[in-house]
Short mmCIF file of C-alpha atoms and ligand atoms in Angstrom, two decimals:
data_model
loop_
_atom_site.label_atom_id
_atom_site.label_comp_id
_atom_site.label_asym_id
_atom_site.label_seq_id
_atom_site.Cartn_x
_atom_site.Cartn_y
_atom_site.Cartn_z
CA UNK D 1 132.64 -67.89 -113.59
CA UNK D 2 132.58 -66.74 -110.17
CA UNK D 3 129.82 -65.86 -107.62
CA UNK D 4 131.66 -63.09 -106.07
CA UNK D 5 131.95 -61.23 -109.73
CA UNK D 6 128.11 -61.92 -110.46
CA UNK D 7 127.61 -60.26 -107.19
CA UNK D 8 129.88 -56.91 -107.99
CA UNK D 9 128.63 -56.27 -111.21
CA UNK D 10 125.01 -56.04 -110.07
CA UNK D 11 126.35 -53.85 -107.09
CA UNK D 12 127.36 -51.70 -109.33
CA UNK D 13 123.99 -51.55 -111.35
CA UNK D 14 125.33 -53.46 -114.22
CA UNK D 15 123.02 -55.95 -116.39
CA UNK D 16 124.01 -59.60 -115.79
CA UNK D 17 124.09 -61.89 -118.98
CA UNK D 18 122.02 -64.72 -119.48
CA UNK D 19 124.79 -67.02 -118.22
CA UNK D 20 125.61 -65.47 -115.25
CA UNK D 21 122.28 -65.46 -114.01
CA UNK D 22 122.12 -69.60 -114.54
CA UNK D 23 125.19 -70.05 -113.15
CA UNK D 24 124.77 -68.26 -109.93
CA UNK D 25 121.08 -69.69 -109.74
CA UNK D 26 121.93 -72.89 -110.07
CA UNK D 27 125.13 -73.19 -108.51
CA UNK D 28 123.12 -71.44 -105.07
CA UNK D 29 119.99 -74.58 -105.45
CA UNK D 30 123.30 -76.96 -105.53
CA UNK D 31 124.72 -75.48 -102.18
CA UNK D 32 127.77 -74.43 -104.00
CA UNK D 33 126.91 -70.69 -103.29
CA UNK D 34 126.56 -70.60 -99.44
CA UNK D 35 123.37 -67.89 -98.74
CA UNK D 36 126.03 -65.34 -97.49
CA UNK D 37 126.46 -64.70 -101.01
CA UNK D 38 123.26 -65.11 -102.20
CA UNK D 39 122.37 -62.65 -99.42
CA UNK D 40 124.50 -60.00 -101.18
CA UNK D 41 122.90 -60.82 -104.16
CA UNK D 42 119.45 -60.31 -103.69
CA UNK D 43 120.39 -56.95 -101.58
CA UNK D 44 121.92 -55.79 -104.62
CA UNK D 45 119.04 -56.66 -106.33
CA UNK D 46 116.65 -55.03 -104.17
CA UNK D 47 118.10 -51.69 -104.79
CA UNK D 48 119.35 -52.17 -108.51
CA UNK D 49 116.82 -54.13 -109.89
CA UNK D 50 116.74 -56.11 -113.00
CA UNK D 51 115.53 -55.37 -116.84
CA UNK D 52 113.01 -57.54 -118.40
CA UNK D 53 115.67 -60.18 -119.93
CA UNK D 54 117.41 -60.93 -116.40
CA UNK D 55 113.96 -61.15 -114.76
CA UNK D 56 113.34 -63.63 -117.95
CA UNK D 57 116.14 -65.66 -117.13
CA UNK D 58 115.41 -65.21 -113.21
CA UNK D 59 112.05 -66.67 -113.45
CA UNK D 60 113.47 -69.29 -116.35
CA UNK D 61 115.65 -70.65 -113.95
CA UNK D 62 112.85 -70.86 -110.83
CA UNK D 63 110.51 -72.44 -112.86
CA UNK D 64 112.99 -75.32 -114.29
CA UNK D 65 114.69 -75.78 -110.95
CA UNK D 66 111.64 -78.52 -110.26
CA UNK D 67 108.91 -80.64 -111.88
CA UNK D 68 106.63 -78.74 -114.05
CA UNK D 69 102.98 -79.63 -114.24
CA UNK D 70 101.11 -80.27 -117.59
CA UNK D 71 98.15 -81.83 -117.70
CA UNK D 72 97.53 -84.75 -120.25
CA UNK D 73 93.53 -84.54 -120.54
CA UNK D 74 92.76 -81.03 -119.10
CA UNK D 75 89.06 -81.12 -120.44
CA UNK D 76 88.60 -77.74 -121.11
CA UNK D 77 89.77 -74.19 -120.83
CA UNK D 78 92.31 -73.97 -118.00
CA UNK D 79 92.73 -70.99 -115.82
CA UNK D 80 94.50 -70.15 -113.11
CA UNK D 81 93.46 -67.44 -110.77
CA UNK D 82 96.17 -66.10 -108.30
CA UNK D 83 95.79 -63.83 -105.54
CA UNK D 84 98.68 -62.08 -103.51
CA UNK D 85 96.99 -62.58 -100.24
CA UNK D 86 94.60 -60.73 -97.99
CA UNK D 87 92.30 -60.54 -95.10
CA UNK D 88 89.32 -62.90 -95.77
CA UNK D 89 90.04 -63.84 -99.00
CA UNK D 90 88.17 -67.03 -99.84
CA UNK D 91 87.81 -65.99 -103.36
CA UNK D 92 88.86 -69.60 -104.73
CA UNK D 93 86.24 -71.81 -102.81
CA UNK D 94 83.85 -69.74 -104.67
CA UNK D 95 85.38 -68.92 -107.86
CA UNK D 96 86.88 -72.69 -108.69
CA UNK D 97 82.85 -73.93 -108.79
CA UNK D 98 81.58 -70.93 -110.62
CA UNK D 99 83.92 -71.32 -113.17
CA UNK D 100 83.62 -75.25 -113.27
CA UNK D 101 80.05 -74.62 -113.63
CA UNK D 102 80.21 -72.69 -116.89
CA UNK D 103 83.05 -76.06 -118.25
CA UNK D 104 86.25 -73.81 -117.13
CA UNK D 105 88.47 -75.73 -115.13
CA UNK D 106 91.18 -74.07 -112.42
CA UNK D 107 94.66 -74.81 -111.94
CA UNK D 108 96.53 -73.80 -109.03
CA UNK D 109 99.24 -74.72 -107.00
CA UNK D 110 98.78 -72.70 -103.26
CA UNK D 111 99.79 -72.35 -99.96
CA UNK D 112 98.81 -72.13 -96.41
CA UNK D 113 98.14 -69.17 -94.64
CA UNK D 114 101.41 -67.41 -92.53
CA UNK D 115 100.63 -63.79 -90.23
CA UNK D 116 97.54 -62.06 -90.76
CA UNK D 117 96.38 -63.70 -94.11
CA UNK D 118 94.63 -67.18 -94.62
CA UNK D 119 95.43 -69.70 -96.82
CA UNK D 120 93.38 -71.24 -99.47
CA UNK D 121 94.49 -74.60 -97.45
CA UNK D 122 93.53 -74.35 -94.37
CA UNK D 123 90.44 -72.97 -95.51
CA UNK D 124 89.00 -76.67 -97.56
CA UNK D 125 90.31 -78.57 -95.07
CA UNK D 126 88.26 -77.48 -92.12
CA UNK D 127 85.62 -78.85 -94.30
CA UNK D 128 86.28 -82.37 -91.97
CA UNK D 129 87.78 -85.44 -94.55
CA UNK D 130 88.95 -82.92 -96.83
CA UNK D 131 92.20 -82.92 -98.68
CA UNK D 132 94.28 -81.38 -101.50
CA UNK D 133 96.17 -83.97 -103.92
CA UNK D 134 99.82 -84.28 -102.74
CA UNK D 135 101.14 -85.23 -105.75
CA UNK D 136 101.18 -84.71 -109.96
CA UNK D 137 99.03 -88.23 -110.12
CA UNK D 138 96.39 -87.01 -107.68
CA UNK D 139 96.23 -83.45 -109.28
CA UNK D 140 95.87 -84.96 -112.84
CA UNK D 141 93.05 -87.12 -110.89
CA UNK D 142 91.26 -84.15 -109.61
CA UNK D 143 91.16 -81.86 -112.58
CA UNK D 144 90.11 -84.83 -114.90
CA UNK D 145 86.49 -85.62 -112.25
CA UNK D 146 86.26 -81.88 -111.20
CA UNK D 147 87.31 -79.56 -113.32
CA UNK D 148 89.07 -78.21 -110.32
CA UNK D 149 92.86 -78.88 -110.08
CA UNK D 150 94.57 -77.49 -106.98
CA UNK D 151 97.36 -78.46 -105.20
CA UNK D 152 99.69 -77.55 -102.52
CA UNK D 153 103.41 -76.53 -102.93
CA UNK D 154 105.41 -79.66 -102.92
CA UNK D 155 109.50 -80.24 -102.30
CA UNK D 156 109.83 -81.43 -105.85
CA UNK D 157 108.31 -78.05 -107.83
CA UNK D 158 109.76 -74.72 -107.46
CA UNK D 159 112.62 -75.77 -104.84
CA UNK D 160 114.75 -72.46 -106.00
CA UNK D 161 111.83 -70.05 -104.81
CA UNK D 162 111.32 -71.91 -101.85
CA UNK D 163 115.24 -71.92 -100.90
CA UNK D 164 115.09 -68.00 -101.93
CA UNK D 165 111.85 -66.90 -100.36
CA UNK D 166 113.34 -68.04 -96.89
CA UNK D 167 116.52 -66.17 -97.26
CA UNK D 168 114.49 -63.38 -98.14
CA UNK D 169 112.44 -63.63 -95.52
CA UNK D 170 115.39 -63.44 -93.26
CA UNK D 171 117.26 -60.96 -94.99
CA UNK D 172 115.07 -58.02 -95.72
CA UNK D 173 114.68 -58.54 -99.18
CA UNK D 174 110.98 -59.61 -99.68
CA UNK D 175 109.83 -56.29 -100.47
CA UNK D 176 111.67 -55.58 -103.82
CA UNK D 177 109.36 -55.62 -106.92
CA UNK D 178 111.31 -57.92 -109.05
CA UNK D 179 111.87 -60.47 -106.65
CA UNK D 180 108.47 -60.56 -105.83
CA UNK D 181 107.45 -60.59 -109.53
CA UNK D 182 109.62 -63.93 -110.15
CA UNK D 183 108.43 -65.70 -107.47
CA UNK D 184 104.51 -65.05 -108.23
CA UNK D 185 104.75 -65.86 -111.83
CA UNK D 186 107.42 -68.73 -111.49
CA UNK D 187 104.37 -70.21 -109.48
CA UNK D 188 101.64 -69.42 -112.17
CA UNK D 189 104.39 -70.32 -114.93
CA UNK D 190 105.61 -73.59 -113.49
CA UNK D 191 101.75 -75.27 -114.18
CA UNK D 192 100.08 -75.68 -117.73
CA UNK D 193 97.35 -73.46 -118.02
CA UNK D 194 95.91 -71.36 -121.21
CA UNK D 195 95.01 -68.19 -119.21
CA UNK D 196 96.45 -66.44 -115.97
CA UNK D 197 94.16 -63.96 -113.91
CA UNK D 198 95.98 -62.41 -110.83
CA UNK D 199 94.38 -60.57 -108.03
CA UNK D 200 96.93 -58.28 -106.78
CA UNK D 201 95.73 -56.50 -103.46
CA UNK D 202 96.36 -53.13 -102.42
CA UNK D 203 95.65 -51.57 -99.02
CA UNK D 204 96.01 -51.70 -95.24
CA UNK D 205 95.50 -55.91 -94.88
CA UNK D 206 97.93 -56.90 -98.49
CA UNK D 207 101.70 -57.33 -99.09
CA UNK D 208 101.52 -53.68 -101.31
CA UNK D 209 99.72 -50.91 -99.47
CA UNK D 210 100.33 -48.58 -102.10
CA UNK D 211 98.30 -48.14 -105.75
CA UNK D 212 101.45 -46.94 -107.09
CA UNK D 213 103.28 -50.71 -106.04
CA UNK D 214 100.65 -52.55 -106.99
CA UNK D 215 100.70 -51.07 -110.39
CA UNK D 216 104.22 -51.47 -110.63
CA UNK D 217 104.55 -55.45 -109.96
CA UNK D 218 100.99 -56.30 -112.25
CA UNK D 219 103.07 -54.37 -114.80
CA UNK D 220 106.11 -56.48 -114.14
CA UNK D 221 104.10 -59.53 -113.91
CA UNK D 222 102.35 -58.94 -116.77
CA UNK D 223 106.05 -58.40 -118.49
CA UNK D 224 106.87 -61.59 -117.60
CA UNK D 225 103.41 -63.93 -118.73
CA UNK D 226 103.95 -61.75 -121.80
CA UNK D 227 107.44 -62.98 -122.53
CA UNK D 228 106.22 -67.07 -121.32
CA UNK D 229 103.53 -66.32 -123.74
CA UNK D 230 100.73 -66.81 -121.26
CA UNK D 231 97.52 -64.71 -121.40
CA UNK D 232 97.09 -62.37 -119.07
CA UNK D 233 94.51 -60.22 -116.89
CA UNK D 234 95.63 -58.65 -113.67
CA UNK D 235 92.97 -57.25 -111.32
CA UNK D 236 94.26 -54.79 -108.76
CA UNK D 237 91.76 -55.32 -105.92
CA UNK D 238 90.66 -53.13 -102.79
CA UNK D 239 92.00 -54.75 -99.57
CA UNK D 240 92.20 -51.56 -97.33
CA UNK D 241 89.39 -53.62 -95.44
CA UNK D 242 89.18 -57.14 -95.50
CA UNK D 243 86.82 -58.96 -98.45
CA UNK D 244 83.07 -60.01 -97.90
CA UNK D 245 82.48 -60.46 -94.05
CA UNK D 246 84.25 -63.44 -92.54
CA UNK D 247 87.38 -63.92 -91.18
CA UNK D 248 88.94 -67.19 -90.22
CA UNK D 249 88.78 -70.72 -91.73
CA UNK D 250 85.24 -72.08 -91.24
CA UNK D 251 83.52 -68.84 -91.61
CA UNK D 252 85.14 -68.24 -94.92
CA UNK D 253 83.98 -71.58 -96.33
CA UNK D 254 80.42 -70.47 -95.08
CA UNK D 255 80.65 -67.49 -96.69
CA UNK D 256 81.48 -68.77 -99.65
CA UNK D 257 79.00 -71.14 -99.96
CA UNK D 258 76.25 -68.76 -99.30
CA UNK D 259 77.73 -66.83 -102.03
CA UNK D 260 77.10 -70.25 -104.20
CA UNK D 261 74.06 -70.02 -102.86
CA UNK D 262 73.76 -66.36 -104.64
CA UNK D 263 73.72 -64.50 -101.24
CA UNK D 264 76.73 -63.62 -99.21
CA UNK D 265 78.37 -60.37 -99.20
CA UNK D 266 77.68 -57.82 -102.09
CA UNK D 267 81.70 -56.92 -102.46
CA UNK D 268 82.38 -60.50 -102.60
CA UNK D 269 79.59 -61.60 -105.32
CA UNK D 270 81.15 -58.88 -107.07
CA UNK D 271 84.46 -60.07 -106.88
CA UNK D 272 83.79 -63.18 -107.97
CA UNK D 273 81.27 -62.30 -110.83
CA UNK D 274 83.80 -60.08 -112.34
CA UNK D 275 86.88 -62.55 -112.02
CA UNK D 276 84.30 -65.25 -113.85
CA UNK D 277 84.06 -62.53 -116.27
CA UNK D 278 87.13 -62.19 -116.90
CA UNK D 279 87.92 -66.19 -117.51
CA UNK D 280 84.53 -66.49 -119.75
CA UNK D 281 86.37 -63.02 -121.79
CA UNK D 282 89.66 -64.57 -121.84
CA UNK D 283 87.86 -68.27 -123.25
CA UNK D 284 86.07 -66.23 -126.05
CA UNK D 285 83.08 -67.23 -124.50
CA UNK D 286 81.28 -63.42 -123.96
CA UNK D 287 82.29 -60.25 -125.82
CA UNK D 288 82.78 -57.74 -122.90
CA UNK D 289 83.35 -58.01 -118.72
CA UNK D 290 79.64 -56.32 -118.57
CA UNK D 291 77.95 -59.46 -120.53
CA UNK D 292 80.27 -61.81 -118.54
CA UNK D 293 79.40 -60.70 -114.98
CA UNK D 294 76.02 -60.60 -115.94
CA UNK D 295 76.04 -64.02 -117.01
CA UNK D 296 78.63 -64.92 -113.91
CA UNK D 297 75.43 -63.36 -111.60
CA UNK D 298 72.61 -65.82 -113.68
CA UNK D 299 74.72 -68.92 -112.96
CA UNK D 300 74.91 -68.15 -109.31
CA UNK D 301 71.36 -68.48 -108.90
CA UNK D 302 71.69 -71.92 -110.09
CA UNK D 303 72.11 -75.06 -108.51
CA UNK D 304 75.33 -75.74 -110.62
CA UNK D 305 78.02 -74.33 -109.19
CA UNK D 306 77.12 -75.59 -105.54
CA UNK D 307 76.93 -79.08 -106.90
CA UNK D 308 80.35 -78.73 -108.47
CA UNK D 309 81.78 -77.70 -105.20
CA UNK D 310 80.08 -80.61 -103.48
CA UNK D 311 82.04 -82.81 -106.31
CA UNK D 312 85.23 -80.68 -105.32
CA UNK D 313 84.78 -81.58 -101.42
CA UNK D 314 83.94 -85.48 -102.21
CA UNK D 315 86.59 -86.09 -104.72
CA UNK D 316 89.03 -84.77 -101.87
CA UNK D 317 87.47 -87.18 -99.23
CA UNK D 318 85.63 -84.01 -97.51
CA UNK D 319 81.76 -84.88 -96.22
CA UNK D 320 80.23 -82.50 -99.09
CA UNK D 321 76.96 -82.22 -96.19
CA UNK D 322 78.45 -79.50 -95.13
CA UNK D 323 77.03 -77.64 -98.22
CA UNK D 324 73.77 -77.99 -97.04
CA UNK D 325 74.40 -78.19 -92.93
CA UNK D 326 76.97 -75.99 -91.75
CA UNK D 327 76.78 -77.98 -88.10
CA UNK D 328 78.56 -80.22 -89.87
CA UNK D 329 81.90 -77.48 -90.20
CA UNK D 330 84.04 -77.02 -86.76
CA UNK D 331 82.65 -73.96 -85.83
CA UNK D 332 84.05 -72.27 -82.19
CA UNK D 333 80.53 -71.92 -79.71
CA UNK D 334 81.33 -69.08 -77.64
CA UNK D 335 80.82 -65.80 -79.58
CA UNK D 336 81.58 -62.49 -78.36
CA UNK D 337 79.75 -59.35 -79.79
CA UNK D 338 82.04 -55.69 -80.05
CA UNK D 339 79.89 -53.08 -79.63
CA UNK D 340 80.83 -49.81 -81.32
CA UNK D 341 81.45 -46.93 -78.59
CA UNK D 342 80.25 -44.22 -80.84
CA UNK D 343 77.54 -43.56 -83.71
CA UNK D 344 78.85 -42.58 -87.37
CA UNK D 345 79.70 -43.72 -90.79
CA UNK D 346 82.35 -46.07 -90.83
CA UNK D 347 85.10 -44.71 -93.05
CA UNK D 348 87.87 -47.27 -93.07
CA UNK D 349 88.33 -50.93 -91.45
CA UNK D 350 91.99 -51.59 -91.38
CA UNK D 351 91.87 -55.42 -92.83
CA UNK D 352 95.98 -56.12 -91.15
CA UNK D 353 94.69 -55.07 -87.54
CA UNK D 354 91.47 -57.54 -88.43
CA UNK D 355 93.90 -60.20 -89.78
CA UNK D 356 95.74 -60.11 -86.57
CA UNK D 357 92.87 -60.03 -84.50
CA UNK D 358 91.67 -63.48 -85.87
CA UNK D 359 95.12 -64.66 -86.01
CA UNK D 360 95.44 -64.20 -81.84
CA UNK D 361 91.91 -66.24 -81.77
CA UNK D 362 93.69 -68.79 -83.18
CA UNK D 363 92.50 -68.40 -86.66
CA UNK D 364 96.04 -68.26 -88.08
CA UNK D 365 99.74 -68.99 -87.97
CA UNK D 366 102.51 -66.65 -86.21
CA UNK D 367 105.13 -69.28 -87.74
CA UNK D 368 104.59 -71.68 -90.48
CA UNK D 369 105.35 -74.75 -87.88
CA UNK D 370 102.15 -72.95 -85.83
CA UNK D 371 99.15 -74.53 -85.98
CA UNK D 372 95.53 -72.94 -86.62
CA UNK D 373 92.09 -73.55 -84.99
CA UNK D 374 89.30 -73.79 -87.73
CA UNK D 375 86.65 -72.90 -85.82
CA UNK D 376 87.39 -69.77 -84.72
CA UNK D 377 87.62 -65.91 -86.16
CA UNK D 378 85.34 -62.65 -86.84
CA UNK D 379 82.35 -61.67 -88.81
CA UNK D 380 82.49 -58.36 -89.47
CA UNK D 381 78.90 -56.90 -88.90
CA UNK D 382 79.43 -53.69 -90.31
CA UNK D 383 81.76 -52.60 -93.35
CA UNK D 384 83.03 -49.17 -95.02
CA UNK D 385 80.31 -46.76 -95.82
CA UNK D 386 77.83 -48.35 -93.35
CA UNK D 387 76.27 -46.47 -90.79
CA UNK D 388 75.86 -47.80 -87.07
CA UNK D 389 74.94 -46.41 -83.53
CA UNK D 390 76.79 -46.71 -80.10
CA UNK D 391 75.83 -49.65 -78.54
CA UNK D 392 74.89 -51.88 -81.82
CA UNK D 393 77.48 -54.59 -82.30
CA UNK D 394 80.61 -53.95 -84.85
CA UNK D 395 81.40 -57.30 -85.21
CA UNK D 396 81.33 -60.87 -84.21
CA UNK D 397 84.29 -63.03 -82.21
CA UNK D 398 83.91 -66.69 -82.38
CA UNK D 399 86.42 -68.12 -79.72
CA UNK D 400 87.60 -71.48 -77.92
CA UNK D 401 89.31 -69.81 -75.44
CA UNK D 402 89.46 -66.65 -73.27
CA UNK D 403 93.65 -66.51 -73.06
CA UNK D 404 94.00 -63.43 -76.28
CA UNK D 405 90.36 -62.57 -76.37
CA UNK D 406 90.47 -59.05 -74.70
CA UNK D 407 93.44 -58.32 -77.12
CA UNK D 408 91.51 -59.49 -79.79
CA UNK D 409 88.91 -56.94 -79.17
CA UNK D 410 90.85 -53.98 -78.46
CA UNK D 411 92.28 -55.14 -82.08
CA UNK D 412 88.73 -55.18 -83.39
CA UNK D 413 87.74 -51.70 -81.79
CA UNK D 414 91.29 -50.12 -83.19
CA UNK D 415 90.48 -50.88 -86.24
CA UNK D 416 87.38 -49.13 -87.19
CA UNK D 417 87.29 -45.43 -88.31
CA UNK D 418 83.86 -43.36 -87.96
CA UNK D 419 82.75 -40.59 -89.74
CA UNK D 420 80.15 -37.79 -89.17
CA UNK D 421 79.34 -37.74 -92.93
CA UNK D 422 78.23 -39.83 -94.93
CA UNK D 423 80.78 -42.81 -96.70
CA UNK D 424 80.58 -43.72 -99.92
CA UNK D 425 81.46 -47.66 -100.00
CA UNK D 426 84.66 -48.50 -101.71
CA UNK D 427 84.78 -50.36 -105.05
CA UNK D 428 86.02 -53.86 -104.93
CA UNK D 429 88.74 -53.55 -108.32
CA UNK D 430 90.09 -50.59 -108.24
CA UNK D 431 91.63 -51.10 -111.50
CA UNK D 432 92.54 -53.58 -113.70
CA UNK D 433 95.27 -54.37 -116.64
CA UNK D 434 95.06 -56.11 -119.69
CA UNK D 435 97.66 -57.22 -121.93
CA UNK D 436 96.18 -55.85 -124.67
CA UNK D 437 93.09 -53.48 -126.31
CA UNK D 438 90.79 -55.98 -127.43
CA UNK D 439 90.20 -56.50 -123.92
CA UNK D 440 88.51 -54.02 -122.27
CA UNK D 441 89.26 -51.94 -118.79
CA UNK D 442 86.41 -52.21 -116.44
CA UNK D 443 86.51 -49.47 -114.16
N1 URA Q 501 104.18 -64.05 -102.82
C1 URA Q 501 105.06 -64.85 -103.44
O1 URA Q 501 104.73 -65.93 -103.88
N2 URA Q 501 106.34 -64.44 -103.55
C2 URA Q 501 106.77 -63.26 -103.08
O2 URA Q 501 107.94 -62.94 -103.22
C3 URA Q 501 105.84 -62.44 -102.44
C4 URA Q 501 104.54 -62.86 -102.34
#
C-alpha cells in the first residue's frame, strides 16, 4: 500500500477501505508519512468527506493510537459531559458537583483554554494549590474519593489527534465536519464512561456559528457514539453571547460557586439544571428532563453539591476556603466600569469580541506557550433582552495593567447591540438530540 494512492482515491471522492485508512493513519503517527502528505489528505478530506464506516475507522484508529482509560472501581454512573468551547463557559465547575451530589460521577479528559475561549484548566487552578491528576493512577485516585474524575490531555492518550489537530491548525483544515467529529468523540471515546452528553455551541463566541453546522456535527457525533455503542445526548447550546456573566478565570469559578450556592446567573442555573437532567434521564433515575431539572433546581439549594466541590478542590491540593471567602481567589483590584453611550434594549452581545476583550486583559492565551493572568477579565452587567440607560455601566473590567485596557473597552463597547423595542431574552438550548424516542426533546 501506498500513501500517495490513499491520497488520489479520496481526491477523487472515492470511499477508502478499512485498511487503507489504518495504514495511512498509522504509518503518518510513525513518521513514515511526512505531513506533506498528510496535508493532502485531510484537504481532500475537507472537501470530500467521509461515510460513516471511514469516520468509524478514522476515529478507531485515534482512539487506539494511545492509552485508553477505564476505570477499575468507578462507583457509580459515569458521565462525561463535553463542551465545544465558548465564551464564559464554566459549566463543569458547576455541573461535576451537582452531579456528584445526586452519586453521578464525571469523567473527562480537557484542555486549556487557546484565543477567545477558556479552558476548564486554567479555570480550577486559579483556585491557589489546585491541580488536575497528571496521570491514569491519579485520575483513578480522584474519581474513586470524589466522584469527579478529570484530567488533562497527556502525551501518552490520543497522540494521533494531537499530531493531526496541529497540522490542521496550520493547514486550513480545522473547519471540516468530519474531522472535527473524530477528534471530539475520539476524546469522549478514548475514556470509560456509560453515558456521553455534549454541549455543542452555536453563535457569534463558538467554533460553529451556524444552527445548520451545529446540527450537522451533533448528528455526526451522535453517528459515531452510536456505532462505539455509547449513549448519547447532544445539547446544541446558545453562545451568540457569552454564558452566565463572567468572563475570565477567577470570575468564572465565582460564578460558579454562587450558582452552587443556588444564585448566579438565571441562563447558567438553567444550563446546568437541564444538563443534570439529562445525566439523572440517561441513569434511569427520573422519567422526563422536566422532573429532572426540577429535581437538579431542589439539590442546588442544598448544601451538597458545594461540599462536593470543596472535596473536588482538596483532593487536588486546592485551599477549598475559597468556597466560602472569595479573597482567598487571585482576583485583579483595579476595575474599570463601561458605561453604555446610549439607552435601549440590548439585542445581541457578540460573545468572540467579549472573548477577545478578556483575552487582551490577560485573561487568555494568543498561543498555547502564552501564559494567562487569573485574576483578571469582565462581568458582564447587562445581557440580551435587558434594558439599560446612557450613562449606567455595561459591564465590568477587572485589570492588572493599563498596557491593552483602552482596546479592551472599545472591544467591550463594539460588542453590544441596542434596540428601541423591546428584546425577548434568548433561550439557553436551542435544541437538543437524542439518540432515540424514549428520550424526550426539550425545547
Ligand atoms: N475540538 C476538538 O477537540 N477537535 C476539533 O477538531 C475541533 C474542536
Amino acid at each position: 500500500m501506498r500513501a500517495i494512492d490513499i491520497i488520489e482515491k479520496k481526491r477523487d471522492g472515492k470511499a477508502l477501505e478499512a485498511s487503507e485508512i489504518e495504514f495511512l493513519l498509522k504509518e503518518y503517527l510513525h513518521q513514515n508519512v511526512p505531513d506533506y502528505q498528510m496535508s493532502a489528505f485531510l484537504m481532500a478530506v475537507y472537501f470530500n468527506g467521509m461515510n460513516s464506516e471511514e469516520l468509524q475507522e478514522f476515529t478507531r484508529q485515534m482512539i487506539h493510537s494511545g492509552e485508553m482509560i477505564t476505570f477499575e472501581n468507578p462507583g457509580g454512573f459515569l458521565i462525561d459531559k463535553h463542551s465545544t468551547g465558548g465564551v464564559g463557559d464554566k459549566t463543569t465547575i458547576a455541573l461535576a458537583p451537582l452531579l456528584a451530589a445526586f452519586g453521578i460521577s464525571t469523567t473527562k479528559l480537557t484542555g486549556k483554554g487557546l484565543g477567545h475561549t477558556g479552558g476548564t484548566i486554567d479555570k480550577f487552578e486559579s483556585i491557589p494549590g489546585f491541580h488536575f491528576p497528571e496521570n491514569k493512577e491519579q485520575l483513578q485516585e480522584l474519581l474513586s474519593q470524589t466522584g469527579i474524575g478529570i484530567m488533562g490531555y497527556s502525551d501518552s492518550i490520543l497522540p494521533l489527534d494531537k499530531k493531526l489537530y496541529a497540522l490542521r491548525d496550520v493547514t486550513g483544515t480545522v473547519a471540516s465536519i468530519p474531522l472535527i467529529a473524530s477528534s471530539i468523540m475520539s476524546k469522549k471515546l478514548a475514556i470509560e464512561s456509560q453515558g456521553i452528553i455534549l454541549d455543542v455551541k452555536v453563535g457569534k463566541g463558538a467554533f460553529l456559528k451556524t444552527l445548520e453546522q451545529a446540527r450537522t456535527l451533533a448528528h455526526t457525533m451522535l453517528e459515531i457514539g452510536q456505532r462505539f455503542g455509547r449513549k448519547m445526548v447532544i445539547h446544541l447550546s446558545n453562545m451568540e453571547e457569552p454564558l452566565g456573566q463572567a468572563v475570565g478565570n477567577s470570575l468564572e469559578v465565582i460564578e460558579a460557586i454562587e450558582t452552587l450556592k443556588g444564585k448566579g446567573p438565571q441562563c447558567f442555573r438553567d444550563l446546568i439544571a437541564e444538563l443534570a437532567a439529562t445525566a439523572l434521564l440517561m441513569k434511569g433515575d427520573v422519567e422526563s428532563i422536566k422532573e429532572g431539572k426540577q429535581k437538579a433546581l431542589e439539590m442546588l439549594q442544598t448544601e451538597l453539591p458545594l461540599q462536593k466541590l470543596r472535596q473536588l478542590i482538596e483532593a487536588c491540593g486546592g485551599n477549598a476556603q475559597v468556597v466560602d471567602d472569595y479573597a482567598l481567589l487571585p482576583l485583579a483590584k483595579k476595575t474599570l466600569e463601561v458605561k453604555a453611550q446610549q439607552s435601549g434594549w440590548i439585542s445581541a452581545i457578540d460573545a468572540q469580541m467579549i472573548g477577545k476583550a478578556a483575552m487582551l486583559l490577560g485573561a487568555g492565551r494568543a498561543t498555547k506557550e502564552a501564559s494567562i493572568d487569573h485574576s483578571v477579565g469582565v462581568i458582564l452587567e447587562k445581557k440580551t433582552g435587558e434594558f439599560i440607560n446612557a450613562g449606567d455601566t455595561l459591564a465590568s473590567l477587572y485589570y492588572q495593567n493599563e498596557n491593552e485596557l483602552q482596546a479592551s473597552e472599545k472591544m467591550i463597547q463594539q460588542a453590544y447591540q441596542f434596540s428601541d423595542t423591546q428584546v425577548i431574552k434568548p433561550k439557553i438550548i436551542v435544541e437538543s438530540v437524542f439518540e432515540n424516542d424514549e428520550l424526550e426533546i426539550t425545547n
